Each structure stands twice: as C-alpha cells, then as structure tokens.
PDB file of C-alpha atoms and ligand atoms in Angstrom:
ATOM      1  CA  UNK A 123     143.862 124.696 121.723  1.00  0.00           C
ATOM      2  CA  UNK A 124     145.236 121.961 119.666  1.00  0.00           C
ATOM      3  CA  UNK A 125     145.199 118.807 120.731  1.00  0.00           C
ATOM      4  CA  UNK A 126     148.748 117.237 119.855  1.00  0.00           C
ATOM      5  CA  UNK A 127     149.379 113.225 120.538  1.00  0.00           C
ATOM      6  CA  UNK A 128     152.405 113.099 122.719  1.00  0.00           C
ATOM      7  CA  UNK A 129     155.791 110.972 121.692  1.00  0.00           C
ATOM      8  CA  UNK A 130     157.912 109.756 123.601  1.00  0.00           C
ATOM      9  CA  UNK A 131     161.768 108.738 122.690  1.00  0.00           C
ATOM     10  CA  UNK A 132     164.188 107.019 124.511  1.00  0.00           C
ATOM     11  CA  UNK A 133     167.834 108.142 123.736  1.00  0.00           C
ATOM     12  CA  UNK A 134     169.898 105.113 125.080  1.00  0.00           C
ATOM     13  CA  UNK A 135     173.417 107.176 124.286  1.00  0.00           C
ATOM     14  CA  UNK A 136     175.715 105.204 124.260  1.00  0.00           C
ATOM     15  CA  UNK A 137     174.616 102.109 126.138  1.00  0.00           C
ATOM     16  CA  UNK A 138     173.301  98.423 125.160  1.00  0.00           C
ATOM     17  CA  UNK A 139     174.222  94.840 124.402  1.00  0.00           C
ATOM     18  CA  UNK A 140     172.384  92.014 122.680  1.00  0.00           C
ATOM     19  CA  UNK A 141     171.191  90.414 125.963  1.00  0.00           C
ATOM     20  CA  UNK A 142     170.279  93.587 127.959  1.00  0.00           C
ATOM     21  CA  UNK A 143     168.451  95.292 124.679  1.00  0.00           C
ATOM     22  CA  UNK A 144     166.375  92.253 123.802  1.00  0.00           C
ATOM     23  CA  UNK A 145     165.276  92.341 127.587  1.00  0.00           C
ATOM     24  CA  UNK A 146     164.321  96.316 127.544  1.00  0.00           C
ATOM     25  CA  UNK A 147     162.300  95.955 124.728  1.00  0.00           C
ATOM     26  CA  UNK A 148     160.382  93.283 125.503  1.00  0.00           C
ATOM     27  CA  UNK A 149     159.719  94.781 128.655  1.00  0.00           C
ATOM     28  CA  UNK A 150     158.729  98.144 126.481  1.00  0.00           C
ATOM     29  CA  UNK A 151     156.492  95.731 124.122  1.00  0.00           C
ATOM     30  CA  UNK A 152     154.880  93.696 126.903  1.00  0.00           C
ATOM     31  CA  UNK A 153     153.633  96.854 128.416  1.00  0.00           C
ATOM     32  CA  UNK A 154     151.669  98.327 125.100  1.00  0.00           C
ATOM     33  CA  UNK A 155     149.340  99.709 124.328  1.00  0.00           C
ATOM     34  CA  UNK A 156     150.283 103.130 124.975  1.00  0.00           C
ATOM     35  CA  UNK A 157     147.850 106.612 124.842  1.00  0.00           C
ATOM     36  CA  UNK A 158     150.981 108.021 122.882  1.00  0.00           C
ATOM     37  CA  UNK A 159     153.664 107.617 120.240  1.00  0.00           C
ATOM     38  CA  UNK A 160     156.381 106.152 121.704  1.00  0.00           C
ATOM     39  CA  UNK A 161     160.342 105.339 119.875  1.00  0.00           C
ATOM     40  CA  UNK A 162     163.859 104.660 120.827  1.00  0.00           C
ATOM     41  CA  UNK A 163     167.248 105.712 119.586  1.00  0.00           C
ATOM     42  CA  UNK A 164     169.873 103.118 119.706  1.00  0.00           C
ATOM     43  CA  UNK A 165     173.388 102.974 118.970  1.00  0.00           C
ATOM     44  CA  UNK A 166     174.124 102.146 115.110  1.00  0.00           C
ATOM     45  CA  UNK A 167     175.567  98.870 115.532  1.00  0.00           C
ATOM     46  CA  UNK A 168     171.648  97.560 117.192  1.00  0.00           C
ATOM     47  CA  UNK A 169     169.502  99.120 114.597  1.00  0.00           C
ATOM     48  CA  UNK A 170     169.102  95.905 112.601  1.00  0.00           C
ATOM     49  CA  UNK A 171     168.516  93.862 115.946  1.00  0.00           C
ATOM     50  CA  UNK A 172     165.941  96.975 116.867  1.00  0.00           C
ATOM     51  CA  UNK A 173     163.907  96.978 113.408  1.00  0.00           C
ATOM     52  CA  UNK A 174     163.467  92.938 113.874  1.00  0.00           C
ATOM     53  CA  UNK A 175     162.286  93.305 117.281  1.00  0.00           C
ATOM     54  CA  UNK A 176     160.074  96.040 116.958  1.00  0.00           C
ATOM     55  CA  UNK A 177     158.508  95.158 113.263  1.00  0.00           C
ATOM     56  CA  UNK A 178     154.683  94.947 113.788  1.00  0.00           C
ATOM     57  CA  UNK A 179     154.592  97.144 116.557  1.00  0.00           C
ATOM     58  CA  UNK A 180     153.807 100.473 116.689  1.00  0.00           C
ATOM     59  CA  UNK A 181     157.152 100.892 118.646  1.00  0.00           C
ATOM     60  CA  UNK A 182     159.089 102.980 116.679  1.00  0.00           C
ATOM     61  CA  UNK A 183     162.763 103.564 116.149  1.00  0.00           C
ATOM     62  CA  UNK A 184     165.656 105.783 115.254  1.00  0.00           C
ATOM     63  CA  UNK A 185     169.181 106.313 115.717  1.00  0.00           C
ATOM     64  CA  UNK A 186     171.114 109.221 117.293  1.00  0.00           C
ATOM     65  CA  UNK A 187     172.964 111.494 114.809  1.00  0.00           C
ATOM     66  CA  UNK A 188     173.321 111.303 110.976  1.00  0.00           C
ATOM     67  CA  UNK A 189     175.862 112.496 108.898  1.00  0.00           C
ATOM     68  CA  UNK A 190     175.014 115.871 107.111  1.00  0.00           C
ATOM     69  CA  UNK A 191     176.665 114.401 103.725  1.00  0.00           C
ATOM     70  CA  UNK A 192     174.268 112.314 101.388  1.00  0.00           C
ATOM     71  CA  UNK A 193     177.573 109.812 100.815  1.00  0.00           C
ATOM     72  CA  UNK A 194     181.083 109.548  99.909  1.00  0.00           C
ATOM     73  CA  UNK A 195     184.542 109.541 101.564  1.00  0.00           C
ATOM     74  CA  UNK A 196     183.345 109.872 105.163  1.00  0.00           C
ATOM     75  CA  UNK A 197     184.801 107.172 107.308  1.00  0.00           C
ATOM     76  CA  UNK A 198     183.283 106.532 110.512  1.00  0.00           C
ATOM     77  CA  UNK A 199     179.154 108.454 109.515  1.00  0.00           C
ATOM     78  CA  UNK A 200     176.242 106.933 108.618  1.00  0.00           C
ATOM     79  CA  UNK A 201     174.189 108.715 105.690  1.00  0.00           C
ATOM     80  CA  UNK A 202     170.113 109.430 106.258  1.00  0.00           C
ATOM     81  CA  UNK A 203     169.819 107.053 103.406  1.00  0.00           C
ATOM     82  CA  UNK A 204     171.180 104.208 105.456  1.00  0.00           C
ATOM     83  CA  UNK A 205     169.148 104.722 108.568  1.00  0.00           C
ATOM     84  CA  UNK A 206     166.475 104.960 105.984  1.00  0.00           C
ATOM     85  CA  UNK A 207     166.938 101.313 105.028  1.00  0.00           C
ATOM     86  CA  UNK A 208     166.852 100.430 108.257  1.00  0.00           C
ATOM     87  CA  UNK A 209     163.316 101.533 108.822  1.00  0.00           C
ATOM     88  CA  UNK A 210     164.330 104.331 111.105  1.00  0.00           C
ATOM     89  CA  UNK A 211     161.424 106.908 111.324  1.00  0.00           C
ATOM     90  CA  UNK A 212     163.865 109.767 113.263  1.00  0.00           C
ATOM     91  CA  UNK A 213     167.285 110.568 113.630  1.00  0.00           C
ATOM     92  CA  UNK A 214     168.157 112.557 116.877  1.00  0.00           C
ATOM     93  CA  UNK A 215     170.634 115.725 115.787  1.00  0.00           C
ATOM     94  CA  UNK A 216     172.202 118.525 117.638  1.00  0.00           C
ATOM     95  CA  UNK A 217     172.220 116.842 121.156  1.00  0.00           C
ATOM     96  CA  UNK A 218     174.338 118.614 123.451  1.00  0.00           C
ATOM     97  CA  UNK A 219     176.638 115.970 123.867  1.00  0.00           C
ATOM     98  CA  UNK A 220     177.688 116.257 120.375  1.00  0.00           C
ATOM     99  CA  UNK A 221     177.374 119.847 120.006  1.00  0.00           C
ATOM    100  CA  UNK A 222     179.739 119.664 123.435  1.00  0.00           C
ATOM    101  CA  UNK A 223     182.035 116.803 122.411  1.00  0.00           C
ATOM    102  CA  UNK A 224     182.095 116.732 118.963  1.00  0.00           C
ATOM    103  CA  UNK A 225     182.231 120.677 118.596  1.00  0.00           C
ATOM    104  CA  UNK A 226     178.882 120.399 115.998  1.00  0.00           C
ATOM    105  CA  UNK A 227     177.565 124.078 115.336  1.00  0.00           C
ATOM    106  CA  UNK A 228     174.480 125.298 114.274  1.00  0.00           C
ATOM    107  CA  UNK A 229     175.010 125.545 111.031  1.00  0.00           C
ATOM    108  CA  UNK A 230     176.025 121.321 110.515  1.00  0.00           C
ATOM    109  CA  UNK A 231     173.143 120.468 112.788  1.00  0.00           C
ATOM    110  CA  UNK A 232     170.802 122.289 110.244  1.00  0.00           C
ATOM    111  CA  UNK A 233     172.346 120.966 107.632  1.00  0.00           C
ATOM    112  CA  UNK A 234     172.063 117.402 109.563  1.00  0.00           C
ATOM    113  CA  UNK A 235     168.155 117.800 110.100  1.00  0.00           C
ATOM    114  CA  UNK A 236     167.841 118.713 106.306  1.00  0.00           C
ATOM    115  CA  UNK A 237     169.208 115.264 104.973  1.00  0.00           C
ATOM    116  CA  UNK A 238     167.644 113.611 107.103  1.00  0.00           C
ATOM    117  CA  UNK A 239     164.488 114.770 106.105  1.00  0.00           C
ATOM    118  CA  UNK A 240     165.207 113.984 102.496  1.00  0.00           C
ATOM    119  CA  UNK A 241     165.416 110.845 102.631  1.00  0.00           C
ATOM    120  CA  UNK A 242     162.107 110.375 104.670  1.00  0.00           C
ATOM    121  CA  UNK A 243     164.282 110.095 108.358  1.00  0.00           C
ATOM    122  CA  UNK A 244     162.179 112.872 110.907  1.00  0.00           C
ATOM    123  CA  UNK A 245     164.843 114.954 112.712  1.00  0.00           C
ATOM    124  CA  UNK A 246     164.526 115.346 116.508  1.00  0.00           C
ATOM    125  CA  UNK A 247     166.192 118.791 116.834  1.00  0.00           C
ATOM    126  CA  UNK A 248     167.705 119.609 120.178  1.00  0.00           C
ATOM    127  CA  UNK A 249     168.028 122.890 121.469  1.00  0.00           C
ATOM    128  CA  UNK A 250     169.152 124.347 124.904  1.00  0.00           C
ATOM    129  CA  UNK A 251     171.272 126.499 127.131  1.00  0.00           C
ATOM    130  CA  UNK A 252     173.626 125.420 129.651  1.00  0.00           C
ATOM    131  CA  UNK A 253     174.230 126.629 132.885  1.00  0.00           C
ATOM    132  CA  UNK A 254     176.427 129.651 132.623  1.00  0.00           C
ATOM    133  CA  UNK A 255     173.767 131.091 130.042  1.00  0.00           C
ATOM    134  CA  UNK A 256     170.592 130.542 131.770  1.00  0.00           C
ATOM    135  CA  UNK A 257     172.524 132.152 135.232  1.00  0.00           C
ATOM    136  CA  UNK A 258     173.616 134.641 132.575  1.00  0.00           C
ATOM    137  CA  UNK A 259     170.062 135.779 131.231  1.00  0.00           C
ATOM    138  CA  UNK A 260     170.711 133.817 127.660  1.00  0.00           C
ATOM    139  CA  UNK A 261     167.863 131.118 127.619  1.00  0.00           C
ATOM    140  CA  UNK A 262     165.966 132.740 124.973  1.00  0.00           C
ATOM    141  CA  UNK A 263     168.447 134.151 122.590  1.00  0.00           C
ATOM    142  CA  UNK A 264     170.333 130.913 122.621  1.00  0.00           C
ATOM    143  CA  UNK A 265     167.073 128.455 122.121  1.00  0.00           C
ATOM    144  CA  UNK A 266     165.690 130.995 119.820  1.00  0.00           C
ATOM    145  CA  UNK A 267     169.586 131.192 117.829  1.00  0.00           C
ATOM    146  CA  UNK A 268     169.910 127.307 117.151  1.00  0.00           C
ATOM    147  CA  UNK A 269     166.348 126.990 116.149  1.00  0.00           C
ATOM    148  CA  UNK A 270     166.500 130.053 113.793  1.00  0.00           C
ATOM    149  CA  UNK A 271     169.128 127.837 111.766  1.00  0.00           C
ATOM    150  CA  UNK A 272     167.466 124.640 111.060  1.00  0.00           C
ATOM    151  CA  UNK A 273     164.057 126.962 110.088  1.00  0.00           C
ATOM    152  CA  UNK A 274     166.218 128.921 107.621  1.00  0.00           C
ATOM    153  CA  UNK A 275     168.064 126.041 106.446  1.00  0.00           C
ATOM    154  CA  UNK A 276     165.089 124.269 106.120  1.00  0.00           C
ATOM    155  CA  UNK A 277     162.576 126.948 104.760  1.00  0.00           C
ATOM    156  CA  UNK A 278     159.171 125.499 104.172  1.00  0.00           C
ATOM    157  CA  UNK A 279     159.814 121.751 105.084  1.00  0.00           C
ATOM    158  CA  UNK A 280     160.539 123.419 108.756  1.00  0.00           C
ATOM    159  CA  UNK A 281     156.806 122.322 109.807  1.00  0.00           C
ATOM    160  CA  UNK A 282     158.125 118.411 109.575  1.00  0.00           C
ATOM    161  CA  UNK A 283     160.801 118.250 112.438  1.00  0.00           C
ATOM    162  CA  UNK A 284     160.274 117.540 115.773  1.00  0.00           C
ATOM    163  CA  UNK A 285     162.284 120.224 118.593  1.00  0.00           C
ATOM    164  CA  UNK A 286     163.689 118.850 121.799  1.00  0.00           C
ATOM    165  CA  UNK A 287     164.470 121.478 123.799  1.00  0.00           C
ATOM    166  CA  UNK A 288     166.851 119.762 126.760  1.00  0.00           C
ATOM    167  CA  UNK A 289     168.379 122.492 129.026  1.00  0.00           C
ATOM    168  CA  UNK A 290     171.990 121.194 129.419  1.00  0.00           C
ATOM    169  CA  UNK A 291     172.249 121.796 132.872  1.00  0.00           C
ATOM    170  CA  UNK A 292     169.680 119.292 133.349  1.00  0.00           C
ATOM    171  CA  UNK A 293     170.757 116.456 131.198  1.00  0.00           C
ATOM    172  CA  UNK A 294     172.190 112.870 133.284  1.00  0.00           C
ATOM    173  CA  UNK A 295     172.205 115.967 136.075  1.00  0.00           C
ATOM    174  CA  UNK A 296     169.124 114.544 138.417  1.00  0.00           C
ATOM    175  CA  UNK A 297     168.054 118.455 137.930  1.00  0.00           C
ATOM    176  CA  UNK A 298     165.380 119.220 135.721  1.00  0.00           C
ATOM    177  CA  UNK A 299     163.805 122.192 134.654  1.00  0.00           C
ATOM    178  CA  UNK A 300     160.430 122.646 137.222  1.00  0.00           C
ATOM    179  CA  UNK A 301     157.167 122.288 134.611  1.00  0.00           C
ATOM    180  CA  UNK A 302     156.739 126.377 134.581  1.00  0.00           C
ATOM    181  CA  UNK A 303     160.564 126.685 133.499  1.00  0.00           C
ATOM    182  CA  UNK A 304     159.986 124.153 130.942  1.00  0.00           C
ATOM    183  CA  UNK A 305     156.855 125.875 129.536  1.00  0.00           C
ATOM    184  CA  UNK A 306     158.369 129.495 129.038  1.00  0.00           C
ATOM    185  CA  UNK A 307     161.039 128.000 127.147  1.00  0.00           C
ATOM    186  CA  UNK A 308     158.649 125.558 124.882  1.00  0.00           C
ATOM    187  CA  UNK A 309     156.084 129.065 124.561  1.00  0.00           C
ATOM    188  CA  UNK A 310     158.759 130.690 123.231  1.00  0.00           C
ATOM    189  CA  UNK A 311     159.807 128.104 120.887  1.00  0.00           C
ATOM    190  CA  UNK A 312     156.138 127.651 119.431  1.00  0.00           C
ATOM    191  CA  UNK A 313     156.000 131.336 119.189  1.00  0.00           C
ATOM    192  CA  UNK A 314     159.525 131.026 116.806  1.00  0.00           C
ATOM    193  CA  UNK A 315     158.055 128.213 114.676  1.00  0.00           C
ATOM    194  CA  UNK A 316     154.596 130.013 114.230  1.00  0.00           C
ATOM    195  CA  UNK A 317     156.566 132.700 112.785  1.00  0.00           C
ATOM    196  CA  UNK A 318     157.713 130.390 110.263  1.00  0.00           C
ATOM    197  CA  UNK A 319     155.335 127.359 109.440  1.00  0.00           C
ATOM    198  CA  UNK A 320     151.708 127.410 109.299  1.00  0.00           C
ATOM    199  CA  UNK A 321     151.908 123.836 111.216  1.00  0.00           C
ATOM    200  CA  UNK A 322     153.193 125.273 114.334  1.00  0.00           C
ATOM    201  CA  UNK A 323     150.431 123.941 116.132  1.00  0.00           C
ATOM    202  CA  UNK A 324     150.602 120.457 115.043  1.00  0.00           C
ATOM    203  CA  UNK A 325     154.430 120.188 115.957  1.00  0.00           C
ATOM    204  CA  UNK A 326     155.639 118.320 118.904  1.00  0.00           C
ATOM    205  CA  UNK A 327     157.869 119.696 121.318  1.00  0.00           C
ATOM    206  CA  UNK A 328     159.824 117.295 123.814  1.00  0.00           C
ATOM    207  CA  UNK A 329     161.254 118.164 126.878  1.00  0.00           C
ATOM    208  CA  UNK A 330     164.663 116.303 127.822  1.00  0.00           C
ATOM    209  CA  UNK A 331     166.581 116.638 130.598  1.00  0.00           C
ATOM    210  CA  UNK A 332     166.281 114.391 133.769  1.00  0.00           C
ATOM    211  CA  UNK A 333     163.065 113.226 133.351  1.00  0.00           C
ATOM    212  CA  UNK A 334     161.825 110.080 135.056  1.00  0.00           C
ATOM    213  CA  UNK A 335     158.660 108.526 136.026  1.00  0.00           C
ATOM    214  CA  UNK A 336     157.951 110.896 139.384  1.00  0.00           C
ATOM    215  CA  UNK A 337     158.447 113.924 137.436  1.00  0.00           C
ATOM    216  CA  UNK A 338     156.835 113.216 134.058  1.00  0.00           C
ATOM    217  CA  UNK A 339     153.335 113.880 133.971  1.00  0.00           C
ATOM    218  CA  UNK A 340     153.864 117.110 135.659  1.00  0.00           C
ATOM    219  CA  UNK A 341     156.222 118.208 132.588  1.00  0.00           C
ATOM    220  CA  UNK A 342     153.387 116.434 130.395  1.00  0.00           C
ATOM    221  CA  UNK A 343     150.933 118.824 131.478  1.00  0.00           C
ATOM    222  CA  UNK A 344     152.110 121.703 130.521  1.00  0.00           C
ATOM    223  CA  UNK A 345     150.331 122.984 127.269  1.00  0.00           C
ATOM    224  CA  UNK A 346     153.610 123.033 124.927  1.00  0.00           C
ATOM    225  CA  UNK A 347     155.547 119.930 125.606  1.00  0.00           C
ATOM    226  CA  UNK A 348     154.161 117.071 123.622  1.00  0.00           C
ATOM    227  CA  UNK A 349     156.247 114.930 125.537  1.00  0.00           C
ATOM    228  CA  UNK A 350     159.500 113.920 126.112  1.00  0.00           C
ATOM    229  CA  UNK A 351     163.567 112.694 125.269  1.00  0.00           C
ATOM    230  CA  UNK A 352     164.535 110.760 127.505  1.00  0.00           C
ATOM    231  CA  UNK A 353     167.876 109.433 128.338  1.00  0.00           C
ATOM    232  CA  UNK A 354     168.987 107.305 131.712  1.00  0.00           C
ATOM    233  CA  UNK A 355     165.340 106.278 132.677  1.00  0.00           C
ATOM    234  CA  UNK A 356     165.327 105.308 129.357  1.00  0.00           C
ATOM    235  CA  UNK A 357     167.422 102.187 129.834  1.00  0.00           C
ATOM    236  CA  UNK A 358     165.369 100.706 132.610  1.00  0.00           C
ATOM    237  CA  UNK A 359     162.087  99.530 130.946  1.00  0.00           C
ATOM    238  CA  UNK A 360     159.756  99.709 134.198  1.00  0.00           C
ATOM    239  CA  UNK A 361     161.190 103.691 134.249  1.00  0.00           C
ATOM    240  CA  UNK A 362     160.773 104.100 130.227  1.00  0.00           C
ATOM    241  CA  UNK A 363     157.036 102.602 130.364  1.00  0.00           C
ATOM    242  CA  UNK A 364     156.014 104.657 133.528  1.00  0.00           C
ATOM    243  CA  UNK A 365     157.142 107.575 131.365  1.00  0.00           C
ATOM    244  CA  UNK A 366     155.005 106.323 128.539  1.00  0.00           C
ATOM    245  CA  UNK A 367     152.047 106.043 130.906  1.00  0.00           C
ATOM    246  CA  UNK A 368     152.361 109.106 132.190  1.00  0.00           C
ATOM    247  CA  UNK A 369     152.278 110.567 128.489  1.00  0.00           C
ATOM    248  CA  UNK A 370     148.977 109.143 127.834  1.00  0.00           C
TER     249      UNK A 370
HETATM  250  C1  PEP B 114     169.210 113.014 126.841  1.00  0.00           C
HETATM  251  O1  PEP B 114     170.301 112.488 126.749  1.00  0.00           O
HETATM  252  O2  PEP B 114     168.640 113.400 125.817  1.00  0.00           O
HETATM  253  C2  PEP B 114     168.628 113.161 128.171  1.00  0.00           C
HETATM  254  C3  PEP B 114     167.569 113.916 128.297  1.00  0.00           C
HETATM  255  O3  PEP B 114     169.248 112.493 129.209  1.00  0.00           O
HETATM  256  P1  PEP B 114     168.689 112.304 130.718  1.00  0.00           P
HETATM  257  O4  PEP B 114     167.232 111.923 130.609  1.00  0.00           O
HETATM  258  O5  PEP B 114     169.516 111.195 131.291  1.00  0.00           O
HETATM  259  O6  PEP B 114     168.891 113.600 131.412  1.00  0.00           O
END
C-alpha cells in the first residue's frame, strides 16, 4: 500500500472579513506543526491579505473557482494566471454549488482544471451525486461520468489534480457519508484514475461533505481518502485544526 501524506483544505465559500480572517488564521498558524498538508480557499477579494499572512508557512492557499479562459473580455472571472501571481498553489473547480447555481457542466469544469494547471495552479476537482441519484442507484456512473471528463480533457497531465469527491447530499447538510460509504465511492474513483495515469497511487483523494472534528479521523482512516474539503468547520479555527490533527 502506498503511503500518501494527507491534505487538508478549508473551503470558506463565501464567508470572511478582514478582522474575522486575520483571527482564523492565526489561530490555524498558532496551532502548527501539522502531520499533514494543510490549505485554505478564500474568497478572491482576501487572497492578497491570505498570501501575506501565510508567507513562510507551510500553510498553503488557493481560491475557489477559476475561469476556464486564459484572458480577455470576461467581466466578473479571474484567469489561473492571476491566482498564479498571487501564490495560489490550488484552485477548487466543479463544486456543487457552482455546478448547482451557476449551471457549470462537465465539460467547462474540465476545461477549468486544465488552465489551471497550465499556469502551475493544482485543481481540486469535485465530484459527487446528490440525493435523488444515490436513492436512485447512480453513485457510480455519475462520480465515474464527471471524472471521465477532466481525465480526457486532460490526457496525460491527469496524474497532477487532486479529486474531491463531496456527495451533495452531505454538503452544509450535518449528514455525511458513514467512512464505508465514503470508501466505495473513493475505491472506485482510484480504480478510474489507475485506468488512466500511472500515478494513481500517489494522488490524493478528499472527502467533503459535513465533516468536522468528531467525525474526521474515522473518514481519515479509510485507505482511499487522503483527507479532506472542508467547508463550515472550516471557519472556526479550533474545528479546522482538530480536523488537521486528526489528519496526521
Ligand atoms: C464544501 O463546501 O466543500 C463542504 C464540504 O462543506 P461542508 O463541510 O460545510 O459540508
């Protein structure tokens, strides 16, 4: 068995001010060292703010989409090149909430995690059902159908992304997937990218959805998820650093 270091990310959505983000992340800070990677995703506007804080430290940090065009007349995105600049080391794309909200398809999330990784900016893919298609039997072919288009999109670079697969039904819910549920689902996923990259094994795999410090090292043990996205307890730093703990 390989031996992956786990990462943890917090996704703050779309939360934060000056005052209360200077206080979580000293609170994050003031609790290193952790036994694994550990980065947040802020809202554009705090990136700067984030990169100054967290300079030095192995804290790393990202933001939470990225436009899938390299420039031009976009109004309201933000290019991979830019988060680039701003140190960022992963852009989250394909959360649910945008794939919900902001009707983003397969297709544009692949095309998403591709720029990113041009310009040096790790994508932290998200996959996952929702309710109606686990109930309905559809875990697997819909995991396995919004995976399938970031590897083909993405051919042999598809061994540098990280996968969060966050069961929809379970995200801001206070229901999370039991460890066992998790697992079959992150199996499966390994089994996809084995099929498709000979780094497979060296991959990490995140589990979001719900997770909080009295649930997390039971997800954590679980051979495939090398750790997790994490979004509420990921505001509170005493909840974000218990998660950290319990991730190494
Ligand atoms: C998320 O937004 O990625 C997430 C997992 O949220 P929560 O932890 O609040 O369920």
């Amino acid at each position: 068995m390989t031996l992956r270091r786990k990462l943890v990310v917090g996704n703050w959505k779309m939360h934060g001010s000056h005052k209360a983000n200077a206080e979580l992340l000293e609170g994050v800070l003031g609790a290193r060292p952790f036994g694994a990677d550990v980065a947040v995703c802020v809202p554009f506007p705090f990136l700067s703010e984030t990169a100054v804080t967290l300079a030095g430290s192995d804290v790393r940090w990202g933001a939470q989409d990225c436009s899938a065009h390299e420039n031009g007349a976009y109004t309201g995105e933000v290019s991979a090149a830019m988060l680039a600049e701003f140190g960022c080391r992963y852009a989250i794309v394909g959360h649910s909430e945008r794939r919900a909200y902001h009707h983003e398809g397969d297709q544009l999330v692949a095309e998403k995690a591709k720029v990113a990784l041009g310009r040096g900016v790790t994508p932290i893919v998200c996959v996952g059902e929702t309710l109606d298609e686990r109930e309905g039997g559809k875990t697997d072919e819909v995991v396995k159908r919004q995976l399938s288009a970031v590897i083909h999109t993405l051919a042999h670079c598809a061994g540098e992304i990280v996968v969060a697969y966050e069961p929809v039904w379970a995200i801001g819910t206070g229901r999370t997937a039991t460890p066992e549920q998790a697992q079959a689902v992150h199996a499966l996923l390994r089994a996809q990218l084995h099929a498709a990259t000979p780094h497979a094994d060296v991959m990490k795999i995140l589990y979001g959805g719900s997770v909080k410090p009295d649930n997390a090292a039971a997800l954590f043990a679980q051979p495939d998820i090398d750790g997790g996205l994490i979004g509420g307890a990921s505001l509170k730093a005493s909840d974000f650093v218990a998660i950290c703990r319990a991730a190494g």
